[in-house]
Short mmCIF file of C-alpha atoms in Angstrom, two decimals:
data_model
loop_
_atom_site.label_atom_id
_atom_site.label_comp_id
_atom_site.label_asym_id
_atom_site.label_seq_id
_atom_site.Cartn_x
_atom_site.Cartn_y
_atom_site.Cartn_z
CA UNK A 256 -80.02 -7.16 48.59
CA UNK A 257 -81.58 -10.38 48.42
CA UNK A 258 -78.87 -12.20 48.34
CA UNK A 259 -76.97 -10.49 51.72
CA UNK A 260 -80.53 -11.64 52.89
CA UNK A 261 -79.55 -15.19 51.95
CA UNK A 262 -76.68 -15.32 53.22
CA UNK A 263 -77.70 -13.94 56.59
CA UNK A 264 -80.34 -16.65 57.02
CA UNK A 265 -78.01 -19.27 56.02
CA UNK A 266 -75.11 -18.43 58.58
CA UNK A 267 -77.61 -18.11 61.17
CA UNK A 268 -79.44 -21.40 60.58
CA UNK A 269 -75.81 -22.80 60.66
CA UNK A 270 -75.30 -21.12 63.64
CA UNK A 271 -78.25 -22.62 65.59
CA UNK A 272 -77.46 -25.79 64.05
CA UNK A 273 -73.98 -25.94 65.56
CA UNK A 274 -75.47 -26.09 69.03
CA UNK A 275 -75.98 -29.75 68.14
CA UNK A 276 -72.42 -30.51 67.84
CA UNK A 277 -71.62 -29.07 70.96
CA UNK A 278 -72.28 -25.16 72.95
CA UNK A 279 -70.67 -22.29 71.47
CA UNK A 280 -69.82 -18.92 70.79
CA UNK A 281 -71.63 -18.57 67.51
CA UNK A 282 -74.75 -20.29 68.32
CA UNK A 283 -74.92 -18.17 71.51
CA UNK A 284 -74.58 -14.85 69.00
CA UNK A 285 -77.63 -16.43 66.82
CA UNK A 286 -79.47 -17.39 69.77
CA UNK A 287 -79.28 -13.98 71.53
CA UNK A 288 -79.78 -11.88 68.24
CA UNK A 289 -83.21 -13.99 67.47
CA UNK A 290 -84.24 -13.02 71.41
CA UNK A 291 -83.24 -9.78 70.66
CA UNK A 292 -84.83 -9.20 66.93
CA UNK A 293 -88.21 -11.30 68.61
CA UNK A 294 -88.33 -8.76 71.56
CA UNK A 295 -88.39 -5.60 69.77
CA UNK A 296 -90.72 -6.62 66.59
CA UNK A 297 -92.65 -7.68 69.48
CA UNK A 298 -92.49 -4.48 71.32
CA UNK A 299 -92.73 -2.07 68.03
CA UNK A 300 -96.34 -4.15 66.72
CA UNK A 301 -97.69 -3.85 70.65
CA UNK A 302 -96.50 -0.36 70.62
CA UNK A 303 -98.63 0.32 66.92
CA UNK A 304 -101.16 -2.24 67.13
CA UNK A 305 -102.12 -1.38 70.99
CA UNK A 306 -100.73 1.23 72.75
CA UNK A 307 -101.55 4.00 69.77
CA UNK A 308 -105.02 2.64 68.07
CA UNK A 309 -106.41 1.35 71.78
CA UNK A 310 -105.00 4.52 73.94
CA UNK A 311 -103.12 7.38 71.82
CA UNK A 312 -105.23 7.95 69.12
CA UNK A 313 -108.83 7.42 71.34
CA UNK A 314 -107.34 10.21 73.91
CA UNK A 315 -106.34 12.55 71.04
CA UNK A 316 -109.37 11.96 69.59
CA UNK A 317 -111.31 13.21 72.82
CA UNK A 318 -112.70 10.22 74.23
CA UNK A 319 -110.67 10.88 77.71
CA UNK A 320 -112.72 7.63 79.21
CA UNK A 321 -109.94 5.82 77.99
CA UNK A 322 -107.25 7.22 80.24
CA UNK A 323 -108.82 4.72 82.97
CA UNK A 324 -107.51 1.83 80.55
CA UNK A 325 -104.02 3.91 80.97
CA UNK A 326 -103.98 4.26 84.45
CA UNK A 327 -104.47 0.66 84.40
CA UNK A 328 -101.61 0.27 82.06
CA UNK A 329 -99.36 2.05 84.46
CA UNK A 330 -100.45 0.80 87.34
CA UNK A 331 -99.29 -2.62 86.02
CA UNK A 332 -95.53 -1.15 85.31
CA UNK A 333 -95.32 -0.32 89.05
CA UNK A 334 -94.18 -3.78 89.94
CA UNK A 335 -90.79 -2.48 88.79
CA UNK A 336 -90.83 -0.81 91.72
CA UNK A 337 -91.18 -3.13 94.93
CA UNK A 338 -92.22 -0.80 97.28
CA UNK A 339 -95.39 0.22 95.34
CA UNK A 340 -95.34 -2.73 93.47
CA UNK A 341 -98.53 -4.18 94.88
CA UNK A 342 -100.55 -1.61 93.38
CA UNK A 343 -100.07 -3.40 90.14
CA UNK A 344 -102.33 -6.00 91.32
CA UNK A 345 -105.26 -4.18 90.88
CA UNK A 346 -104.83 -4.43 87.07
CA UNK A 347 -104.09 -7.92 86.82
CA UNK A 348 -107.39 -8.56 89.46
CA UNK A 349 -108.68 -6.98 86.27
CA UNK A 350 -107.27 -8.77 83.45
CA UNK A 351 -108.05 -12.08 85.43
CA UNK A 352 -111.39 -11.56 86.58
CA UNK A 353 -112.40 -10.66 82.92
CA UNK A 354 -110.08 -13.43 80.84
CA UNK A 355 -111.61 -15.41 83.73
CA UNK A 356 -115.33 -14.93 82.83
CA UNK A 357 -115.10 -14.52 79.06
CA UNK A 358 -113.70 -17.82 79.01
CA UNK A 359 -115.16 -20.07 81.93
CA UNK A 360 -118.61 -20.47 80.10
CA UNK A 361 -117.29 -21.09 76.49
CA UNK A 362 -114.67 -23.04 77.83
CA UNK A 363 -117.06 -25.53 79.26
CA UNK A 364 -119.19 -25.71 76.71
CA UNK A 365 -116.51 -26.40 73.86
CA UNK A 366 -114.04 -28.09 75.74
CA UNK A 367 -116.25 -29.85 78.40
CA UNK A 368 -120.31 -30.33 77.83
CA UNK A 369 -119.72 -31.17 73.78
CA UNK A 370 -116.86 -33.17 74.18
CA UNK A 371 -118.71 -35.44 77.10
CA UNK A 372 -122.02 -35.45 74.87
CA UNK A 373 -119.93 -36.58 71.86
CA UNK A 374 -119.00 -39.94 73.89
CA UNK A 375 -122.98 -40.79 74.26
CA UNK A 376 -122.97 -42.26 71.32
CA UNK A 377 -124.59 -45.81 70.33
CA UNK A 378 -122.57 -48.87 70.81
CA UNK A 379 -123.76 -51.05 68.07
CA UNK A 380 -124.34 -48.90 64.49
CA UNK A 381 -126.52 -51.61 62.67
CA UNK A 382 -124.52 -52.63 58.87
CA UNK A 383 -121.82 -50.55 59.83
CA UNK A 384 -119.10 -52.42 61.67
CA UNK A 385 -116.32 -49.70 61.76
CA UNK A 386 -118.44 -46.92 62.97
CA UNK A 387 -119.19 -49.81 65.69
CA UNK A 388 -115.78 -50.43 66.19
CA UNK A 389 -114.82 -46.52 66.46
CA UNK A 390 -117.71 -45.90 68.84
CA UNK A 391 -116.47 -48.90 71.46
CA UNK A 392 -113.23 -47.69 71.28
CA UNK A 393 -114.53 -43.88 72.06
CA UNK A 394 -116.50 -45.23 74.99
CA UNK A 395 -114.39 -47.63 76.14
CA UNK A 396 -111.35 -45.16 76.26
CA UNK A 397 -112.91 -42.79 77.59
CA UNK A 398 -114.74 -44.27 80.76
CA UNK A 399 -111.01 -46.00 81.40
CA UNK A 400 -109.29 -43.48 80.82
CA UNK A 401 -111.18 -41.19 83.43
CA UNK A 402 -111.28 -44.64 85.83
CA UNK A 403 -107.45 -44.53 85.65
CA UNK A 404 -107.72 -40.59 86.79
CA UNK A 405 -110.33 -41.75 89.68
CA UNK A 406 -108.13 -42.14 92.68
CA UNK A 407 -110.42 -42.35 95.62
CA UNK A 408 -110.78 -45.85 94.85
CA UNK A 409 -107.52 -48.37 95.06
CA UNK A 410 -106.69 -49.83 91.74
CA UNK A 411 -107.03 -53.17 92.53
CA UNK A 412 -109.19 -56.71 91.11
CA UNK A 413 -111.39 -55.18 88.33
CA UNK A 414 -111.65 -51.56 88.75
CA UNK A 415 -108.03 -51.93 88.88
CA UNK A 416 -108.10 -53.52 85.57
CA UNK A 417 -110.12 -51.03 83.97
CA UNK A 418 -107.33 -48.19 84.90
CA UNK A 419 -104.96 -50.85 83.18
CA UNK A 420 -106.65 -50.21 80.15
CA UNK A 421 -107.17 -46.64 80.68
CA UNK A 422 -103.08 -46.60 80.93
CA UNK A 423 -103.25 -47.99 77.88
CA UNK A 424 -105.64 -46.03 76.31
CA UNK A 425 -103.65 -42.81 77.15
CA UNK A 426 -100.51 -44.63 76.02
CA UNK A 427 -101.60 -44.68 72.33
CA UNK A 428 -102.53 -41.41 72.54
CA UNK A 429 -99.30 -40.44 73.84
CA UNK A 430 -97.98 -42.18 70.99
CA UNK A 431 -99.90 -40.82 68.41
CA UNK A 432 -99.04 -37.43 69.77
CA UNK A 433 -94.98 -38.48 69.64
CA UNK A 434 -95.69 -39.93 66.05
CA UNK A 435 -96.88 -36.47 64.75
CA UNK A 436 -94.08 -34.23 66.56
CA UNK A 437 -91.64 -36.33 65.25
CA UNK A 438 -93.30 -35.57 62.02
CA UNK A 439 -93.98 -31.70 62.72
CA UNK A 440 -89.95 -31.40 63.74
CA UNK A 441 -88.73 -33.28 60.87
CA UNK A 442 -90.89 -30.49 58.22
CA UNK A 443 -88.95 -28.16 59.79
CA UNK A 444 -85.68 -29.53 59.47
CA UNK A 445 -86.96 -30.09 56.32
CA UNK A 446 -87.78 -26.76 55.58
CA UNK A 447 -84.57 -25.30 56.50
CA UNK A 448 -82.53 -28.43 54.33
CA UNK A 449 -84.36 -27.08 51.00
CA UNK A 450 -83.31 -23.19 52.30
CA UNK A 451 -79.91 -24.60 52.63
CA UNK A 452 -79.56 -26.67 49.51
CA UNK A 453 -82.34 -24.60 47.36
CA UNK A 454 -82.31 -21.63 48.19
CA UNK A 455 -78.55 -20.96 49.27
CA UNK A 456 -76.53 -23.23 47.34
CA UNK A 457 -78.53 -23.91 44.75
CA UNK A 458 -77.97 -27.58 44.65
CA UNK A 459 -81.66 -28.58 43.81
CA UNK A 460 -84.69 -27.06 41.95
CA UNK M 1234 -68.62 -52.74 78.54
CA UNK M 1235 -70.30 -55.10 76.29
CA UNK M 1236 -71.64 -54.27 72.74
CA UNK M 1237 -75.48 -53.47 74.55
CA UNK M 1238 -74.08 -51.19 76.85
CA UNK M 1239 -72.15 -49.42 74.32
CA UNK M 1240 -75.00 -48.81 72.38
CA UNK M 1241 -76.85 -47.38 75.04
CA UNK M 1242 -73.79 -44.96 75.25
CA UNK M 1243 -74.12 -43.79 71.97
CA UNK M 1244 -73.78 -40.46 71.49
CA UNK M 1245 -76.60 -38.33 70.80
CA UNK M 1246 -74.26 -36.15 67.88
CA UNK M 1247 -74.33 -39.28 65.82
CA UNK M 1248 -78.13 -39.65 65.78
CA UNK M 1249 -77.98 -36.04 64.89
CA UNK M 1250 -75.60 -36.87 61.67
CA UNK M 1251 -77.83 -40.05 60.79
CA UNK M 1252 -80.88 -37.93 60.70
CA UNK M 1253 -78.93 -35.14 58.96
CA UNK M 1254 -78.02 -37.58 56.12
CA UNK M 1255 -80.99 -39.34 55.87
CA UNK M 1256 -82.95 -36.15 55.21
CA UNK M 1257 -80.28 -34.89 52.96
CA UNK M 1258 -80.25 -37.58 50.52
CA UNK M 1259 -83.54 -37.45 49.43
CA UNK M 1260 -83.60 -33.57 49.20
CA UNK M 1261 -80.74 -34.62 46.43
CA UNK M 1262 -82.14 -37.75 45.18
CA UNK M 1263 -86.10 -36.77 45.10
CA UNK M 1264 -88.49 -39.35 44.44
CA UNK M 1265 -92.22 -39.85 44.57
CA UNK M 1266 -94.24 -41.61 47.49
CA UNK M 1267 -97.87 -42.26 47.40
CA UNK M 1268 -99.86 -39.94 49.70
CA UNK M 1269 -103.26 -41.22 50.64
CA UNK M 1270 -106.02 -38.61 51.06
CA UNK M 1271 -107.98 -39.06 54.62
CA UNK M 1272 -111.41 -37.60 54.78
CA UNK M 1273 -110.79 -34.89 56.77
CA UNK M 1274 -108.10 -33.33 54.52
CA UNK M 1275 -111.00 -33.95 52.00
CA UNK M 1276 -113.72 -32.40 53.68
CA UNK M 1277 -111.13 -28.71 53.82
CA UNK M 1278 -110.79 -29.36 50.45
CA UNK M 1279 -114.93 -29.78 49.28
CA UNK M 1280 -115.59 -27.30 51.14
CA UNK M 1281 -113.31 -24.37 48.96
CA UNK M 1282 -114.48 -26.40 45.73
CA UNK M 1283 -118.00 -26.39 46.63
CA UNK M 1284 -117.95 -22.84 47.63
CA UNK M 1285 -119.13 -20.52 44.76
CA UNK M 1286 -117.52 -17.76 42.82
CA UNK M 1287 -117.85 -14.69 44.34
CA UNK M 1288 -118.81 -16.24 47.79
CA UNK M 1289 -116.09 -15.55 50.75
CA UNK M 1290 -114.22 -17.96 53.09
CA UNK M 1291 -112.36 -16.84 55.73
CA UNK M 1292 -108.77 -17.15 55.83
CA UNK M 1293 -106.55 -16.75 59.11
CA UNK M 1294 -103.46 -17.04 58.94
CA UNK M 1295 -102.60 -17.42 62.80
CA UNK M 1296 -99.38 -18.95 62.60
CA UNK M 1297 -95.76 -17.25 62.83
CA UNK M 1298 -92.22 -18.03 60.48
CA UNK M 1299 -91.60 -20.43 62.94
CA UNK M 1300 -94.22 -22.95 61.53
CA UNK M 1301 -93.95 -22.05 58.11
CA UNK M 1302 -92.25 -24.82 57.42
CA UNK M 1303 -95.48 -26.48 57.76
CA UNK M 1304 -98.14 -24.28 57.48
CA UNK M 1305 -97.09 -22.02 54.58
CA UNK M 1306 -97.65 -24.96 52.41
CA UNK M 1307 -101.43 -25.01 53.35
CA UNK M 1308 -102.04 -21.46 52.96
CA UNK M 1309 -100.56 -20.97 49.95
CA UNK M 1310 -102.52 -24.04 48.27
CA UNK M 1311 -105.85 -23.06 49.79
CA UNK M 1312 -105.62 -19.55 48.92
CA UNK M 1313 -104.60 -20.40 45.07
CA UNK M 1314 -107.60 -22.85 44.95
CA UNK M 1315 -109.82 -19.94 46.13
CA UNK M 1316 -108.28 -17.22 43.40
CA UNK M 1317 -108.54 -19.92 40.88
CA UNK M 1318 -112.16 -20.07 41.35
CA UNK M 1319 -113.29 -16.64 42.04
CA UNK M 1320 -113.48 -16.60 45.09
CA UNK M 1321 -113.16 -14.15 47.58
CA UNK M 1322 -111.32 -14.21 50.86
CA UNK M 1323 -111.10 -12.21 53.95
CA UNK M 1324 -107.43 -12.34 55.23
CA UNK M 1325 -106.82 -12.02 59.05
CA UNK M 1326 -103.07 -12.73 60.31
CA UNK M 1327 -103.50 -13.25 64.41
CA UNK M 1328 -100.84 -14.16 65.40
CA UNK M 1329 -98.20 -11.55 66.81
CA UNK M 1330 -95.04 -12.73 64.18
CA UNK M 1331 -97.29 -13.63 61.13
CA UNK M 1332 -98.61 -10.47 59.67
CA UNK M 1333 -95.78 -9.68 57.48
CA UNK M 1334 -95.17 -13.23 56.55
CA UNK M 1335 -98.45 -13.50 55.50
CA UNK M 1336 -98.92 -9.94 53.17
CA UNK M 1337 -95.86 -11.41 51.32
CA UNK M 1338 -97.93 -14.44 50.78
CA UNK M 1339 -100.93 -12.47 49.72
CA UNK M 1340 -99.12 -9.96 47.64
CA UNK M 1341 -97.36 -13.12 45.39
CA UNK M 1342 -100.22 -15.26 44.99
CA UNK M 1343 -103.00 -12.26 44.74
CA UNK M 1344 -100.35 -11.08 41.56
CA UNK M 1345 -100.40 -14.61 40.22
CA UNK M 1346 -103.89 -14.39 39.66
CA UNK M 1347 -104.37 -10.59 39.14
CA UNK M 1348 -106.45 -10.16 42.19
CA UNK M 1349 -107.32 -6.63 43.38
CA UNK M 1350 -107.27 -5.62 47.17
CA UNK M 1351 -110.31 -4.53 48.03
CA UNK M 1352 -112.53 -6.39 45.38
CA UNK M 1353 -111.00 -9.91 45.72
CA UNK M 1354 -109.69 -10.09 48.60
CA UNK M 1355 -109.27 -8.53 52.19
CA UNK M 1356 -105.98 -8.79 54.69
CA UNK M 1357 -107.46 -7.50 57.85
CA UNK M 1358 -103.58 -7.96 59.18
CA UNK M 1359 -103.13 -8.28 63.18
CA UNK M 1360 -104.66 -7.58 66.22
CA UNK M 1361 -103.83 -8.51 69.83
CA UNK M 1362 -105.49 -10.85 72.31
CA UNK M 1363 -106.95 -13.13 69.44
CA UNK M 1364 -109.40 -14.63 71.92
CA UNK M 1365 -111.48 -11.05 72.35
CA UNK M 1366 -110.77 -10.20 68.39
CA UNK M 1367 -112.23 -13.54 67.36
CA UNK M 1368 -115.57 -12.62 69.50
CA UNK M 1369 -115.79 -9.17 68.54
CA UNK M 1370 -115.49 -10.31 64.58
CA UNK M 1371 -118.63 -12.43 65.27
CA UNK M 1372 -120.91 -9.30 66.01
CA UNK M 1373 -118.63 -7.27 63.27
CA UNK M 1374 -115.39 -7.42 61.25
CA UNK M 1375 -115.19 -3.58 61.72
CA UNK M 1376 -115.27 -3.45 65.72
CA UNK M 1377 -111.25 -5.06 66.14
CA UNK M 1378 -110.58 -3.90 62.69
CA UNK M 1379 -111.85 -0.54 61.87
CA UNK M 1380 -109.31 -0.75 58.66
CA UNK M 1381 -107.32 -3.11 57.00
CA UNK M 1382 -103.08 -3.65 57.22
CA UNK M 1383 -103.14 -1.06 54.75
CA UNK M 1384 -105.03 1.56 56.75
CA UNK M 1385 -107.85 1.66 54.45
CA UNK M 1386 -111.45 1.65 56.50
CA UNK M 1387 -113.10 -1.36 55.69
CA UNK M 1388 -116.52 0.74 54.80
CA UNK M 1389 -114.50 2.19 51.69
CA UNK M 1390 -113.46 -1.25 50.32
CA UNK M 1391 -116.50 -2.58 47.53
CA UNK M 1392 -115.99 -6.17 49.02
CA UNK M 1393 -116.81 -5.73 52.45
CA UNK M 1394 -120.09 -3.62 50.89
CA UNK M 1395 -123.11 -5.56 53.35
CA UNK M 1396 -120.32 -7.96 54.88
CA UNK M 1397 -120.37 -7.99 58.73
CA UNK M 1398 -119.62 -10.97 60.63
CA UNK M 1399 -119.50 -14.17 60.28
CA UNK M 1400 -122.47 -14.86 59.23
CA UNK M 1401 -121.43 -12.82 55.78
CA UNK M 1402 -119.24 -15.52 55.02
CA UNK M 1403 -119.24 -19.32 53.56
CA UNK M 1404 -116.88 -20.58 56.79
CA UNK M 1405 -113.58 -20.09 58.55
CA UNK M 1406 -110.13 -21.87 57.15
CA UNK M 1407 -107.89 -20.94 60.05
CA UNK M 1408 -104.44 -22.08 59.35
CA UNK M 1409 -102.92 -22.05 62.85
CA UNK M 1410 -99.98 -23.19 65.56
CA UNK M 1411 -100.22 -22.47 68.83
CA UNK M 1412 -103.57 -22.04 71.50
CA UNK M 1413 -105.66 -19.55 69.05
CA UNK M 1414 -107.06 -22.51 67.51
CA UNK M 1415 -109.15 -22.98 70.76
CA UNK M 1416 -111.03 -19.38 70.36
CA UNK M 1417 -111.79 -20.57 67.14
CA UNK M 1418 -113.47 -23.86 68.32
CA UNK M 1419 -114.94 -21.82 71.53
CA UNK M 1420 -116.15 -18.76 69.88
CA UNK M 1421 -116.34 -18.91 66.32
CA UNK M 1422 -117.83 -22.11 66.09
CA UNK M 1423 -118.89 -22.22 70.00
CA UNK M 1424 -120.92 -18.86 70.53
CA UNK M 1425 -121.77 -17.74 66.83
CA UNK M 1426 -121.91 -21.34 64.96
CA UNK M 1427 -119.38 -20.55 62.12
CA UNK M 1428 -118.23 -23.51 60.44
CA UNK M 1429 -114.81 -23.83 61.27
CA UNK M 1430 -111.70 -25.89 58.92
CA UNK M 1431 -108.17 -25.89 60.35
CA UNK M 1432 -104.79 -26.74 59.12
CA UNK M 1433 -102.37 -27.18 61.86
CA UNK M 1434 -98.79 -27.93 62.87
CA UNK M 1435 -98.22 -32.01 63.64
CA UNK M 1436 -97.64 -31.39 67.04
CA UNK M 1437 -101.25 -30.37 67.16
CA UNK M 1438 -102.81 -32.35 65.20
CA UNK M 1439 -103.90 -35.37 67.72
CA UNK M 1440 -105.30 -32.62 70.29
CA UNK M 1441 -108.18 -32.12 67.30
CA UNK M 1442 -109.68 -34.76 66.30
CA UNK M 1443 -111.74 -34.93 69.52
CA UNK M 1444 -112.84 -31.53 67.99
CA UNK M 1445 -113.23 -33.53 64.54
CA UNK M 1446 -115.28 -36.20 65.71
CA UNK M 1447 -117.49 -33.65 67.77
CA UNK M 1448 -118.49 -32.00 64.74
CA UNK M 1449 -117.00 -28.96 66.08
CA UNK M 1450 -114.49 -28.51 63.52
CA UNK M 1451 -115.54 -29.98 59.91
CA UNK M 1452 -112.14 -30.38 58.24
CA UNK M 1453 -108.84 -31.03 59.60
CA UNK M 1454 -105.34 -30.46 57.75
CA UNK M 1455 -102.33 -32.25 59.67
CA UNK M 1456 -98.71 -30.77 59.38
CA UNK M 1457 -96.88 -31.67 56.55
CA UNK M 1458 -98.67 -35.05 55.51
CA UNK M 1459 -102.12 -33.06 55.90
CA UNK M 1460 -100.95 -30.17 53.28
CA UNK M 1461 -99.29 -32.96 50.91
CA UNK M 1462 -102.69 -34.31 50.98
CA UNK M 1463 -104.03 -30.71 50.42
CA UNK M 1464 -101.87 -29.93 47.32
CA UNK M 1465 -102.37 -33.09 45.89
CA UNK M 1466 -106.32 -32.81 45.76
CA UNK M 1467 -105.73 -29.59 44.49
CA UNK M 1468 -103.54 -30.36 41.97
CA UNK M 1469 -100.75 -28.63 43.00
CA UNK M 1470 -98.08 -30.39 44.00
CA UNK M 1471 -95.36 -28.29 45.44
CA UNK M 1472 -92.87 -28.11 49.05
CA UNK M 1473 -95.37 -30.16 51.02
CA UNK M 1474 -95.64 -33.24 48.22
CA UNK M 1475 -91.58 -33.03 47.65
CA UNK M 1476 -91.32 -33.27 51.63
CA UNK M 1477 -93.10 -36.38 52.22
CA UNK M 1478 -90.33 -38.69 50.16
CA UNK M 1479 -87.85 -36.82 52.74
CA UNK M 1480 -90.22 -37.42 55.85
CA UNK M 1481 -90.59 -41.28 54.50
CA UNK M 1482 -86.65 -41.74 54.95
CA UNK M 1483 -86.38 -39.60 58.21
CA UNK M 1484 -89.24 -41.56 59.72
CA UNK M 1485 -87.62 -44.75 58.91
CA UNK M 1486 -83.92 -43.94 60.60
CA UNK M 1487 -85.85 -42.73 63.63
CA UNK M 1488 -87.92 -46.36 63.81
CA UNK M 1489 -84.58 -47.99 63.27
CA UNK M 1490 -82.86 -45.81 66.36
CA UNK M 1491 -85.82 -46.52 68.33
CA UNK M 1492 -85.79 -50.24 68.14
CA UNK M 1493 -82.29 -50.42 68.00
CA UNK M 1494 -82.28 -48.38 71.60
CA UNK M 1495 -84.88 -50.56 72.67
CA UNK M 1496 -82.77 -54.03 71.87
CA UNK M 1497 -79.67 -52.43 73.49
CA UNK M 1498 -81.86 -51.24 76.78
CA UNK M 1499 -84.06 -54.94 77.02
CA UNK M 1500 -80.48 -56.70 76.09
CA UNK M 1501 -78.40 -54.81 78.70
CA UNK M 1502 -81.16 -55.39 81.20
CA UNK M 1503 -80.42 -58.93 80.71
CA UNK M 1504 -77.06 -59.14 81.08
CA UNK M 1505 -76.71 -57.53 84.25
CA UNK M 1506 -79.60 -60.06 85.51
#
């Protein structure tokens, strides 16, 4: 059974991989099969994790306060239907308003008021030149970088400058961020390469 | 067309067959490269050696197959380090794909070192909306999971005996692709203070060292160099350590296409001038 399994994974990760050479018949079989396999794992957990534990079982179990959840629910699968489609807005007003509030204030705080408080940092550390160094470069990329993103003001003579170096700032970071895909997208095709030659052929280990 | 022009012609199917060999040969040919340790795959690691037997970390598992590639790696190495030393771990899979990835994990390493569920360890499994399950976990492990992916209620299992939240527990290893790292950083650590590790995919891994250098997160594992770094403090060198020789070469043929594209784009430029 195992190995059918192997084999299955193997012509499929051949399959996607053909799509490099060119479009075709196979690869558009493997592609629609993963949709299709991703859609309903996806709808049988929502159906066991959600829809029985969250409204089924609460409902059987006599807490009928739950069946404004449902109507909810329902209300939402009315935009299938255009002429009383608009009554599925009242869920998502719902959905939004909460997501909205349960994550505007920790949001800010993580994201926004630690992160700014983090670049008030001293510019000089006494006997410790590369903390100095890393703290000038966390100031100084910072206030360019948000000069750059200041555009109320022309970039011109020196504030113009400073949004140079802002450019340049976000450049690296750009880079960094291109260095480590690369990096993320090569351990996969890594990962399948040892499936292939491992696991399937058996031509190392 | 001159030679420059040409080669800014090239077609893309033969950078795909470069990188295909170069990533081949060393999967055939393995050999060793030197893997420097940074201090933030250190501080993950300190902080599962420092923790003591019998004590419990944390360990979500928020990623799906798609990242395995990179991720599995991490998992695996932390979660042996922890059995190794007795301790215990509470097991939470978050993300939508992952949960039976991860029990397969838990059921091979928790037999390698004859570790009971219940008593050991503790795979909470999945839950939707991992924002509002990390939150409700903070005031109590039992509100989003009443029982474990077995169906067991967490009351009846002797290790979660007086554990609640988060406070209960040493910290938070959250092994993770995709945007559930955030509620991690914004609730976890954010609204109840947990001390929060991560291993995460290389595409990632720049968006958290802001997070790093905050103090918000106290450890950071990155992609495939982060949990060759991980296995070799540990000891236990494995998929991640073997990759790195392969990631070497690949890295290499894409710095050679790059400049090479570059000289052909500066060169053609020049001509037409």
């Amino acid at each position: 059974m195992e190995t059918i399994g192997i084999w299955i994974a193997a012509l499929l990760t051949l399959g996607i991989f053909s799509f490099l050479y060119k479009d075709n018949p196979f690869y558009k079989f493997c592609e629609s099969l993963f949709v299709g396999i991703s859609a309903g794992y996806w709808f049988v957990t929502t159906f066991w994790q959600v829809f029985m534990p969250k409204l089924a079982d609460n409902l059987v179990a006599g807490r009928l306060y739950y069946i404004i959840g449902g109507v909810f629910g329902v209300l939402m699968l009315l935009r299938l239907f255009p002429k009383i489609g608009w009554l599925s807005r009242w869920s998502l007003a719902l959905v939004v308003g909460t997501t909205a509030g349960l994550y505007f204030t920790r949001y800010l705080v993580s994201n926004g008021m630690i992160q700014v408080q983090n670049t008030i940092i001293p510019l000089y550390v006494k006997g410790n030149l590369s903390q100095t160094i890393g703290n000038l470069v966390i100031v100084i990329g910072t206030f360019s970088g948000l000069i750059y993103f200041f555009f109320s003001k022309e970039h011109k003579g020196a504030f113009g400058g400073l949004a140079k170096l802002g450019i340049w700032f976000l450049m690296l970071s750009f880079g960094a961020s291109f260095g480590y895909t690369v990096m993320s997208r090569m351990s996969l095709l890594i990962g399948r390469m040892d499936f292939l030659l491992g696991t399937w052929l058996g031509l190392i280990r | 067309m001159n030679f420059y022009e040409r080669l800014m012609q090239l077609d893309r199917r033969w950078i795909y067959l470069g990188v295909a060999i170069a990533v081949t040969i060393p999967v055939l040919a393995p050999f060793k490269v030197p893997v420097y340790i940074t201090p933030e795959a250190k501080a993950v690691y300190e902080f599962v050696e420092n923790t003591k037997p019998g004590e419990i970390i944390f360990l979500a598992i928020d990623y799906d197959p798609n990242a395995m590639a990179e991720l599995h790696p991490m998992a695996r190495t932390i979660m042996r380090q922890s059995f190794s030393r007795g301790i215990r771990l509470i097991i939470s899979a978050l993300s939508q794909n992952g949960p039976g990835m991860a029990e397969q994990l838990i059921s091979q390493i928790s037999k390698e070192y004859n570790k009971k569920n219940g008593m050991d360890y503790v795979y909470l499994g999945y839950k939707p909306y991992p924002g509002i399950t990390i939150l409700a976990m903070g005031q109590n492990f039992r509100i989003p999971f009443p029982t474990d992916y077995y169906g067991t209620p967490l009351d009846s299992l002797p290790m979660m005996d007086g554990v609640r939240n988060y406070d209960d527990v040493k910290g938070i290893i959250s092994i993770v692709a995709g945007n559930i790292a955030e509620y991690w950083i914004n609730y976890a650590n954010g609204r109840y203070k947990a001390k929060v590790f991560f291993g995460v995919t290389g595409v990632m891994t720049a968006d958290y060292y802001p997070f790093l250098q905050s103090g918000q997160l106290l450890g950071l594992l990155g992609g495939l160099k982060g949990a060759s770094e991980y296995e070799r403090l540990a000891k236990q060198e494995g998929v991640a350590t073997e990759g790195m020789s392969i990631q070497t070469v690949a890295h290499l043929v894409v710095i050679a296409f790059i400049v090479v594209g570059n000289i052909g784009f500066f060169m053609s430029k020049k001509k037409k001038r």
